[in-house]
Amino acid sequence: MKTEYTCIICPRSCDLEVEEKDGACIVSGNRCKRGEEYGINEHLHPKRMITTTVKLEGGNSRCLPVISDGFVPKELLTDCLDYLYGITIKAPVKLHDVVAENILGTGVNVLAARDVEKG
Amino acid sequence: MNKTLIDVAVIGGGPAGLAAALKAKEEGLEKVVLIERDKELGGILNQCIHDGFGLIRFGKQLSGCEYSQRYIHMVRKTDIEIHTDTMVLEITPYKEVYAINQSEGVLCWQAKTVILAMGCRERTRPQVGILGTRPAGVLTAGAVQKYINVQGFKPGQKAVILGSGDIGMIMARRMTLEHMEVEGVYEVMPNLGGLRRNKVQCLDDYDIPLHLSTTVVRVHGKKRLTGVTVAKVDEKRKPISGTERYISCDLLVLSVGLIPENELSRHAGIRIHPVTKGPEVNQYMETSLPGVFAAGNVSAVFDLVDYVSKTGEIAAQGAAREIKQLKETAPQKLLPVTPGENISFTLPQCIRPEDGTITFYMRVKKSMEKLTIRLLCDGEVIKAMKLLVANPPEMVSMTVDWKKEYKGEIVMEGKEEQG
């Protein structure tokens, strides 16, 4: 049986078909290797990036944008966000400073997405 | 008043202006001035905390903030003169740039070249003509994005989104993650406004319904929005009587398109293209006013920031070329590029007949599969490019090795293969 997915890795949004054959996933419709990886992941265990903001003190703005350095399982995304909503970071901050290490044991770190000077 | 002579004035410190200023420096120009009206460089990317930027430019998925931060770091390493919190008031046809800020007062530069990089602005409620009262709680998607991502405010509890452009869908996800309720996304057109990957990761992931051929026809509420009425529309986008539905909500988010911001360009007498709503440009991104260039969304609204940066670089190379007097001095007749079958516009719109590589950006009029984009000169194919799919929201780019011998009628067309 074939299952259809739309690849979210790049703006081309390729239409993928994933077929399970003898325990392996065969991806078609992808135009690059990243699409194949996405298709297999999406079929077996979907993953997403974390992008949100955390509370910031002592800077020019009240929010620090953050991004994960890898994908987390989709079903853990809201738990990760709830964890991040609970923490506060103090300025100054440098791009890619670690905001949360190995978040909820996923092996993924959450990093600052920009510099913030003391304000 | 005292005028400072400079090589290039870059108006706007977003992705186009940052790339242009940096490239101008790399090209060896000495006095590069970058002027930004906000308190910091980066432009609208600073509020784009989601990822999906930079795949072409940096070969990596970055968030908008990371993308602009990378450029800001590079720009800060140079001696580019940066003026933030500074508003440009006027650019004259003689390339004098007047600006104002609180610490220095009125500033004036006599620029040898100017790069326009003012970006674009969101269309607002009056531009889509929604009937009803005028309560608080009707905001553009960009304004909602700034409230949530930069200022840390929650602008409502329950939202309806009008418009399925990328910003609208991204804000649908963002509001959901911020524990706001998103009732649905309404789109007047029969097709999705933004990229399909955003429908998957922003709407489908969170079970947010998308209603095509449906629009908001009325806004309710006195001081604060209390609800909206939506209705289905016919093929002429007219609401169909009897299909109205009332939705209770306290926030209406408008994601109804972007328009290049060209007040300064118009005032300088620069010719504006009726379709792109940006200056008409040649392959160096030079406008109808010689020595004035346009970069990024001020010239046409792009879907990818990578292309915005690229046009900034092209504009800077054009400016450097002008200053270094590489340009052939004899005035040459520009060749117009006519959008042919299924093409709504191209960038550039005209070509200086000189040898060189030209990257054309264009939008198709309708969704097509297995198509060929062709650039024709008097009916002869100069370049053809096959594509599996092309959709109106996605800019298509094609690089052409241009020869100065190409003269005659230049047409860009896109056709599906027969059979």
PDB file of C-alpha atoms in Angstrom, chain B residues 117-368:
ATOM      1  CA  ALA B 117      15.879  47.912  -0.438  1.00  0.00           C
ATOM      2  CA  MET B 118      12.759  49.073   1.380  1.00  0.00           C
ATOM      3  CA  GLY B 119      10.986  45.729   1.138  1.00  0.00           C
ATOM      4  CA  CYS B 120       7.240  45.407   1.075  1.00  0.00           C
ATOM      5  CA  ARG B 121       4.245  46.092   3.228  1.00  0.00           C
ATOM      6  CA  GLU B 122       1.188  44.032   4.072  1.00  0.00           C
ATOM      7  CA  ARG B 123      -2.154  44.784   2.546  1.00  0.00           C
ATOM      8  CA  THR B 124      -4.623  45.848   5.208  1.00  0.00           C
ATOM      9  CA  ARG B 125      -8.362  45.674   5.764  1.00  0.00           C
ATOM     10  CA  PRO B 126      -9.350  48.692   3.594  1.00  0.00           C
ATOM     11  CA  GLN B 127      -7.452  47.141   0.672  1.00  0.00           C
ATOM     12  CA  VAL B 128      -9.598  44.023   0.730  1.00  0.00           C
ATOM     13  CA  GLY B 129     -12.812  45.883   1.552  1.00  0.00           C
ATOM     14  CA  ILE B 130     -14.438  43.970   4.399  1.00  0.00           C
ATOM     15  CA  LEU B 131     -17.743  45.447   5.543  1.00  0.00           C
ATOM     16  CA  GLY B 132     -18.777  46.059   9.126  1.00  0.00           C
ATOM     17  CA  THR B 133     -17.644  47.906  12.214  1.00  0.00           C
ATOM     18  CA  ARG B 134     -14.095  48.974  13.053  1.00  0.00           C
ATOM     19  CA  PRO B 135     -13.243  47.226  16.321  1.00  0.00           C
ATOM     20  CA  ALA B 136      -9.841  46.414  17.794  1.00  0.00           C
ATOM     21  CA  GLY B 137      -8.689  42.898  16.987  1.00  0.00           C
ATOM     22  CA  VAL B 138      -8.340  43.107  13.213  1.00  0.00           C
ATOM     23  CA  LEU B 139      -4.610  42.775  12.564  1.00  0.00           C
ATOM     24  CA  THR B 140      -2.295  41.853   9.739  1.00  0.00           C
ATOM     25  CA  ALA B 141      -0.403  38.574  10.107  1.00  0.00           C
ATOM     26  CA  GLY B 142       2.880  40.475  10.362  1.00  0.00           C
ATOM     27  CA  ALA B 143       1.571  42.595  13.209  1.00  0.00           C
ATOM     28  CA  VAL B 144       0.405  39.475  15.062  1.00  0.00           C
ATOM     29  CA  GLN B 145       3.819  37.947  14.427  1.00  0.00           C
ATOM     30  CA  LYS B 146       5.556  40.960  15.937  1.00  0.00           C
ATOM     31  CA  TYR B 147       3.283  41.021  19.000  1.00  0.00           C
ATOM     32  CA  ILE B 148       3.835  37.332  19.715  1.00  0.00           C
ATOM     33  CA  ASN B 149       7.442  36.738  18.667  1.00  0.00           C
ATOM     34  CA  VAL B 150       9.155  40.015  19.546  1.00  0.00           C
ATOM     35  CA  GLN B 151       7.033  41.837  22.088  1.00  0.00           C
ATOM     36  CA  GLY B 152       5.668  38.793  23.914  1.00  0.00           C
ATOM     37  CA  PHE B 153       1.978  39.726  23.865  1.00  0.00           C
ATOM     38  CA  LYS B 154      -0.970  37.467  23.129  1.00  0.00           C
ATOM     39  CA  PRO B 155      -3.187  39.487  20.781  1.00  0.00           C
ATOM     40  CA  GLY B 156      -6.352  37.399  21.254  1.00  0.00           C
ATOM     41  CA  GLN B 157      -7.875  34.117  22.442  1.00  0.00           C
ATOM     42  CA  LYS B 158      -9.641  32.823  19.352  1.00  0.00           C
ATOM     43  CA  ALA B 159      -8.567  33.733  15.845  1.00  0.00           C
ATOM     44  CA  VAL B 160      -9.920  33.502  12.325  1.00  0.00           C
ATOM     45  CA  ILE B 161      -7.341  33.843   9.553  1.00  0.00           C
ATOM     46  CA  LEU B 162      -8.196  35.373   6.198  1.00  0.00           C
ATOM     47  CA  GLY B 163      -5.758  34.410   3.450  1.00  0.00           C
ATOM     48  CA  SER B 164      -3.753  31.234   2.965  1.00  0.00           C
ATOM     49  CA  GLY B 165      -0.439  32.918   2.129  1.00  0.00           C
ATOM     50  CA  ASP B 166       2.655  31.627   3.883  1.00  0.00           C
ATOM     51  CA  ILE B 167       2.559  34.195   6.674  1.00  0.00           C
ATOM     52  CA  GLY B 168      -1.076  33.362   7.434  1.00  0.00           C
ATOM     53  CA  MET B 169      -0.380  29.639   7.689  1.00  0.00           C
ATOM     54  CA  ILE B 170       2.780  30.141   9.728  1.00  0.00           C
ATOM     55  CA  MET B 171       0.859  32.339  12.151  1.00  0.00           C
ATOM     56  CA  ALA B 172      -1.886  29.690  12.394  1.00  0.00           C
ATOM     57  CA  ARG B 173       0.725  27.276  13.746  1.00  0.00           C
ATOM     58  CA  ARG B 174       2.386  29.880  15.895  1.00  0.00           C
ATOM     59  CA  MET B 175      -0.855  30.963  17.564  1.00  0.00           C
ATOM     60  CA  THR B 176      -1.804  27.320  18.199  1.00  0.00           C
ATOM     61  CA  LEU B 177       1.563  26.694  19.847  1.00  0.00           C
ATOM     62  CA  GLU B 178       0.987  29.793  21.983  1.00  0.00           C
ATOM     63  CA  HIS B 179      -2.233  28.160  23.238  1.00  0.00           C
ATOM     64  CA  MET B 180      -4.562  30.355  21.188  1.00  0.00           C
ATOM     65  CA  GLU B 181      -7.470  28.775  19.329  1.00  0.00           C
ATOM     66  CA  VAL B 182      -7.390  29.044  15.527  1.00  0.00           C
ATOM     67  CA  GLU B 183     -10.876  28.437  14.154  1.00  0.00           C
ATOM     68  CA  GLY B 184      -9.798  28.137  10.545  1.00  0.00           C
ATOM     69  CA  VAL B 185      -8.064  29.649   7.549  1.00  0.00           C
ATOM     70  CA  TYR B 186     -10.275  31.190   4.865  1.00  0.00           C
ATOM     71  CA  GLU B 187      -9.096  31.745   1.305  1.00  0.00           C
ATOM     72  CA  VAL B 188     -11.089  33.623  -1.334  1.00  0.00           C
ATOM     73  CA  MET B 189      -9.266  31.876  -4.193  1.00  0.00           C
ATOM     74  CA  PRO B 190      -9.971  28.238  -5.139  1.00  0.00           C
ATOM     75  CA  ASN B 191      -6.305  27.364  -4.493  1.00  0.00           C
ATOM     76  CA  LEU B 192      -3.802  27.650  -1.673  1.00  0.00           C
ATOM     77  CA  GLY B 193      -2.020  31.015  -1.492  1.00  0.00           C
ATOM     78  CA  GLY B 194       1.281  29.826  -0.057  1.00  0.00           C
ATOM     79  CA  LEU B 195       3.639  26.872  -0.303  1.00  0.00           C
ATOM     80  CA  ARG B 196       2.164  23.412   0.133  1.00  0.00           C
ATOM     81  CA  ARG B 197       4.764  22.435   2.692  1.00  0.00           C
ATOM     82  CA  ASN B 198       3.356  25.123   4.940  1.00  0.00           C
ATOM     83  CA  LYS B 199      -0.134  23.652   4.673  1.00  0.00           C
ATOM     84  CA  VAL B 200       1.295  20.307   5.814  1.00  0.00           C
ATOM     85  CA  GLN B 201       3.414  21.535   8.701  1.00  0.00           C
ATOM     86  CA  CYS B 202       1.307  24.488   9.838  1.00  0.00           C
ATOM     87  CA  LEU B 203      -2.323  23.496   9.224  1.00  0.00           C
ATOM     88  CA  ASP B 204      -2.556  19.695   8.801  1.00  0.00           C
ATOM     89  CA  ASP B 205      -0.219  19.002  11.750  1.00  0.00           C
ATOM     90  CA  TYR B 206      -2.589  20.903  14.038  1.00  0.00           C
ATOM     91  CA  ASP B 207      -5.909  19.942  12.409  1.00  0.00           C
ATOM     92  CA  ILE B 208      -6.601  23.547  11.410  1.00  0.00           C
ATOM     93  CA  PRO B 209      -9.221  23.542   8.648  1.00  0.00           C
ATOM     94  CA  LEU B 210      -8.606  25.378   5.355  1.00  0.00           C
ATOM     95  CA  HIS B 211     -11.714  26.720   3.600  1.00  0.00           C
ATOM     96  CA  LEU B 212     -11.074  27.546  -0.057  1.00  0.00           C
ATOM     97  CA  SER B 213     -13.340  29.848  -2.130  1.00  0.00           C
ATOM     98  CA  THR B 214     -14.552  31.354   1.148  1.00  0.00           C
ATOM     99  CA  THR B 215     -14.004  34.822   2.532  1.00  0.00           C
ATOM    100  CA  VAL B 216     -14.813  37.084   5.453  1.00  0.00           C
ATOM    101  CA  VAL B 217     -17.711  39.335   4.440  1.00  0.00           C
ATOM    102  CA  ARG B 218     -18.399  41.201   7.672  1.00  0.00           C
ATOM    103  CA  VAL B 219     -16.694  42.207  10.890  1.00  0.00           C
ATOM    104  CA  HIS B 220     -18.752  42.469  14.109  1.00  0.00           C
ATOM    105  CA  GLY B 221     -18.105  44.166  17.432  1.00  0.00           C
ATOM    106  CA  LYS B 222     -18.025  47.682  18.824  1.00  0.00           C
ATOM    107  CA  LYS B 223     -14.817  48.224  20.776  1.00  0.00           C
ATOM    108  CA  ARG B 224     -13.406  44.745  20.450  1.00  0.00           C
ATOM    109  CA  LEU B 225     -14.024  42.217  17.684  1.00  0.00           C
ATOM    110  CA  THR B 226     -16.786  39.811  18.706  1.00  0.00           C
ATOM    111  CA  GLY B 227     -17.039  37.772  15.522  1.00  0.00           C
ATOM    112  CA  VAL B 228     -16.910  37.611  11.749  1.00  0.00           C
ATOM    113  CA  THR B 229     -19.272  36.399   9.052  1.00  0.00           C
ATOM    114  CA  VAL B 230     -17.787  34.179   6.363  1.00  0.00           C
ATOM    115  CA  ALA B 231     -19.386  33.179   3.069  1.00  0.00           C
ATOM    116  CA  LYS B 232     -18.557  31.025   0.082  1.00  0.00           C
ATOM    117  CA  VAL B 233     -17.707  32.883  -3.115  1.00  0.00           C
ATOM    118  CA  ASP B 234     -18.422  32.153  -6.769  1.00  0.00           C
ATOM    119  CA  GLU B 235     -15.818  32.036  -9.537  1.00  0.00           C
ATOM    120  CA  LYS B 236     -15.936  35.814  -9.755  1.00  0.00           C
ATOM    121  CA  ARG B 237     -15.112  35.981  -6.038  1.00  0.00           C
ATOM    122  CA  LYS B 238     -18.564  37.373  -5.222  1.00  0.00           C
ATOM    123  CA  PRO B 239     -20.115  36.076  -1.955  1.00  0.00           C
ATOM    124  CA  ILE B 240     -22.919  33.560  -2.529  1.00  0.00           C
ATOM    125  CA  SER B 241     -26.083  34.553  -0.722  1.00  0.00           C
ATOM    126  CA  GLY B 242     -27.321  31.948   1.749  1.00  0.00           C
ATOM    127  CA  THR B 243     -23.846  30.524   2.493  1.00  0.00           C
ATOM    128  CA  GLU B 244     -23.078  32.982   5.315  1.00  0.00           C
ATOM    129  CA  ARG B 245     -21.880  31.613   8.640  1.00  0.00           C
ATOM    130  CA  TYR B 246     -21.190  33.551  11.837  1.00  0.00           C
ATOM    131  CA  ILE B 247     -18.025  32.731  13.776  1.00  0.00           C
ATOM    132  CA  SER B 248     -17.428  34.093  17.241  1.00  0.00           C
ATOM    133  CA  CYS B 249     -13.792  35.264  17.636  1.00  0.00           C
ATOM    134  CA  ASP B 250     -11.760  38.115  19.128  1.00  0.00           C
ATOM    135  CA  LEU B 251      -9.007  38.235  16.502  1.00  0.00           C
ATOM    136  CA  LEU B 252      -9.128  38.443  12.717  1.00  0.00           C
ATOM    137  CA  VAL B 253      -5.709  37.890  11.146  1.00  0.00           C
ATOM    138  CA  LEU B 254      -5.263  39.221   7.628  1.00  0.00           C
ATOM    139  CA  SER B 255      -2.762  37.522   5.351  1.00  0.00           C
ATOM    140  CA  VAL B 256      -3.974  39.060   2.131  1.00  0.00           C
ATOM    141  CA  GLY B 257      -0.868  39.885   0.199  1.00  0.00           C
ATOM    142  CA  LEU B 258       2.151  42.137   0.123  1.00  0.00           C
ATOM    143  CA  ILE B 259       2.883  45.278  -1.857  1.00  0.00           C
ATOM    144  CA  PRO B 260       6.377  46.638  -2.546  1.00  0.00           C
ATOM    145  CA  GLU B 261       6.955  49.857  -0.624  1.00  0.00           C
ATOM    146  CA  ASN B 262       7.838  52.459  -3.220  1.00  0.00           C
ATOM    147  CA  GLU B 263       6.890  55.913  -1.960  1.00  0.00           C
ATOM    148  CA  LEU B 264      10.533  57.010  -2.127  1.00  0.00           C
ATOM    149  CA  SER B 265      10.987  55.508  -5.606  1.00  0.00           C
ATOM    150  CA  ARG B 266       7.841  57.166  -6.970  1.00  0.00           C
ATOM    151  CA  HIS B 267       8.865  60.508  -5.537  1.00  0.00           C
ATOM    152  CA  ALA B 268      12.231  60.203  -7.294  1.00  0.00           C
ATOM    153  CA  GLY B 269      10.361  59.719 -10.563  1.00  0.00           C
ATOM    154  CA  ILE B 270      11.245  56.048 -10.986  1.00  0.00           C
ATOM    155  CA  ARG B 271       8.964  54.080 -13.286  1.00  0.00           C
ATOM    156  CA  ILE B 272       6.882  51.481 -11.434  1.00  0.00           C
ATOM    157  CA  HIS B 273       5.788  48.269 -13.141  1.00  0.00           C
ATOM    158  CA  PRO B 274       1.998  47.765 -13.065  1.00  0.00           C
ATOM    159  CA  VAL B 275       2.161  44.042 -12.243  1.00  0.00           C
ATOM    160  CA  THR B 276       5.093  43.744  -9.812  1.00  0.00           C
ATOM    161  CA  LYS B 277       4.287  47.151  -8.246  1.00  0.00           C
ATOM    162  CA  GLY B 278       8.048  47.619  -8.019  1.00  0.00           C
ATOM    163  CA  PRO B 279      10.487  49.601 -10.164  1.00  0.00           C
ATOM    164  CA  GLU B 280      11.042  48.307 -13.673  1.00  0.00           C
ATOM    165  CA  VAL B 281      14.573  46.928 -13.728  1.00  0.00           C
ATOM    166  CA  ASN B 282      17.172  45.673 -16.190  1.00  0.00           C
ATOM    167  CA  GLN B 283      19.517  42.716 -15.583  1.00  0.00           C
ATOM    168  CA  TYR B 284      21.628  44.773 -13.168  1.00  0.00           C
ATOM    169  CA  MET B 285      18.495  45.551 -11.144  1.00  0.00           C
ATOM    170  CA  GLU B 286      18.899  49.131 -12.352  1.00  0.00           C
ATOM    171  CA  THR B 287      15.712  51.187 -12.383  1.00  0.00           C
ATOM    172  CA  SER B 288      14.566  53.726 -14.964  1.00  0.00           C
ATOM    173  CA  LEU B 289      16.680  56.287 -13.081  1.00  0.00           C
ATOM    174  CA  PRO B 290      20.315  55.565 -14.035  1.00  0.00           C
ATOM    175  CA  GLY B 291      22.494  54.754 -11.028  1.00  0.00           C
ATOM    176  CA  VAL B 292      19.522  53.795  -8.863  1.00  0.00           C
ATOM    177  CA  PHE B 293      19.076  50.079  -8.301  1.00  0.00           C
ATOM    178  CA  ALA B 294      16.363  47.994  -6.636  1.00  0.00           C
ATOM    179  CA  ALA B 295      16.919  44.875  -4.525  1.00  0.00           C
ATOM    180  CA  GLY B 296      14.600  42.285  -3.045  1.00  0.00           C
ATOM    181  CA  ASN B 297      10.924  42.729  -2.276  1.00  0.00           C
ATOM    182  CA  VAL B 298      10.884  46.386  -3.253  1.00  0.00           C
ATOM    183  CA  SER B 299      11.209  45.205  -6.866  1.00  0.00           C
ATOM    184  CA  ALA B 300       8.704  42.319  -6.714  1.00  0.00           C
ATOM    185  CA  VAL B 301       7.486  40.170  -3.843  1.00  0.00           C
ATOM    186  CA  PHE B 302       9.684  37.071  -3.587  1.00  0.00           C
ATOM    187  CA  ASP B 303       8.746  33.867  -1.800  1.00  0.00           C
ATOM    188  CA  LEU B 304      12.308  32.997  -0.775  1.00  0.00           C
ATOM    189  CA  VAL B 305      14.723  35.205   1.141  1.00  0.00           C
ATOM    190  CA  ASP B 306      17.606  33.516  -0.670  1.00  0.00           C
ATOM    191  CA  TYR B 307      16.429  35.171  -3.914  1.00  0.00           C
ATOM    192  CA  VAL B 308      16.047  38.484  -2.088  1.00  0.00           C
ATOM    193  CA  SER B 309      19.691  38.347  -1.002  1.00  0.00           C
ATOM    194  CA  LYS B 310      20.715  37.344  -4.516  1.00  0.00           C
ATOM    195  CA  THR B 311      19.033  40.381  -6.097  1.00  0.00           C
ATOM    196  CA  GLY B 312      20.750  42.535  -3.464  1.00  0.00           C
ATOM    197  CA  GLU B 313      24.077  41.188  -4.688  1.00  0.00           C
ATOM    198  CA  ILE B 314      23.152  41.759  -8.326  1.00  0.00           C
ATOM    199  CA  ALA B 315      22.171  45.358  -7.531  1.00  0.00           C
ATOM    200  CA  ALA B 316      25.471  45.932  -5.697  1.00  0.00           C
ATOM    201  CA  GLN B 317      27.454  44.531  -8.620  1.00  0.00           C
ATOM    202  CA  GLY B 318      25.499  46.865 -10.901  1.00  0.00           C
ATOM    203  CA  ALA B 319      26.310  49.809  -8.642  1.00  0.00           C
ATOM    204  CA  ALA B 320      30.008  48.865  -8.539  1.00  0.00           C
ATOM    205  CA  ARG B 321      30.062  48.548 -12.310  1.00  0.00           C
ATOM    206  CA  GLU B 322      28.511  51.979 -12.686  1.00  0.00           C
ATOM    207  CA  ILE B 323      31.075  53.549 -10.350  1.00  0.00           C
ATOM    208  CA  LYS B 324      34.019  51.777 -11.930  1.00  0.00           C
ATOM    209  CA  GLN B 325      32.782  53.083 -15.300  1.00  0.00           C
ATOM    210  CA  LEU B 326      32.695  49.635 -16.789  1.00  0.00           C
ATOM    211  CA  LYS B 327      29.376  50.456 -18.329  1.00  0.00           C
ATOM    212  CA  GLU B 328      29.447  51.310 -21.992  1.00  0.00           C
ATOM    213  CA  THR B 329      28.921  55.019 -22.099  1.00  0.00           C
ATOM    214  CA  ALA B 330      26.811  55.259 -25.227  1.00  0.00           C
ATOM    215  CA  PRO B 331      23.149  55.121 -24.265  1.00  0.00           C
ATOM    216  CA  GLN B 332      21.672  51.890 -25.472  1.00  0.00           C
ATOM    217  CA  LYS B 333      18.160  50.982 -26.262  1.00  0.00           C
ATOM    218  CA  LEU B 334      16.781  48.558 -23.699  1.00  0.00           C
ATOM    219  CA  LEU B 335      15.075  45.417 -24.938  1.00  0.00           C
ATOM    220  CA  PRO B 336      11.742  44.812 -23.245  1.00  0.00           C
ATOM    221  CA  VAL B 337      10.996  41.257 -22.037  1.00  0.00           C
ATOM    222  CA  THR B 338       7.329  40.493 -22.667  1.00  0.00           C
ATOM    223  CA  PRO B 339       5.551  37.967 -20.441  1.00  0.00           C
ATOM    224  CA  GLY B 340       4.040  35.471 -22.888  1.00  0.00           C
ATOM    225  CA  GLU B 341       1.711  32.542 -22.376  1.00  0.00           C
ATOM    226  CA  ASN B 342       1.079  31.642 -18.691  1.00  0.00           C
ATOM    227  CA  ILE B 343       3.678  34.069 -17.328  1.00  0.00           C
ATOM    228  CA  SER B 344       2.409  36.933 -15.188  1.00  0.00           C
ATOM    229  CA  PHE B 345       5.696  38.835 -14.950  1.00  0.00           C
ATOM    230  CA  THR B 346       9.452  38.526 -15.259  1.00  0.00           C
ATOM    231  CA  LEU B 347      12.288  40.217 -13.450  1.00  0.00           C
ATOM    232  CA  PRO B 348      14.161  41.886 -15.134  1.00  0.00           C
ATOM    233  CA  GLN B 349      11.583  43.476 -17.386  1.00  0.00           C
ATOM    234  CA  CYS B 350      14.125  44.919 -19.791  1.00  0.00           C
ATOM    235  CA  ILE B 351      17.633  44.080 -20.887  1.00  0.00           C
ATOM    236  CA  ARG B 352      20.679  46.106 -21.757  1.00  0.00           C
ATOM    237  CA  PRO B 353      22.076  44.333 -24.834  1.00  0.00           C
ATOM    238  CA  GLU B 354      25.390  43.144 -23.398  1.00  0.00           C
ATOM    239  CA  ASP B 355      27.057  39.757 -22.963  1.00  0.00           C
ATOM    240  CA  GLY B 356      26.614  38.206 -19.552  1.00  0.00           C
ATOM    241  CA  THR B 357      24.734  35.825 -17.315  1.00  0.00           C
ATOM    242  CA  ILE B 358      21.210  36.890 -16.435  1.00  0.00           C
ATOM    243  CA  THR B 359      19.015  35.265 -13.807  1.00  0.00           C
ATOM    244  CA  PHE B 360      15.351  35.696 -14.655  1.00  0.00           C
ATOM    245  CA  TYR B 361      12.755  35.425 -11.919  1.00  0.00           C
ATOM    246  CA  MET B 362       9.134  34.909 -12.916  1.00  0.00           C
ATOM    247  CA  ARG B 363       5.741  33.813 -11.736  1.00  0.00           C
ATOM    248  CA  VAL B 364       3.389  31.544 -13.651  1.00  0.00           C
ATOM    249  CA  LYS B 365      -0.296  32.416 -13.981  1.00  0.00           C
ATOM    250  CA  LYS B 366      -1.715  28.984 -13.127  1.00  0.00           C
ATOM    251  CA  SER B 367      -0.608  25.671 -11.665  1.00  0.00           C
ATOM    252  CA  MET B 368       1.016  23.519 -14.344  1.00  0.00           C
TER     253      MET B 368
END
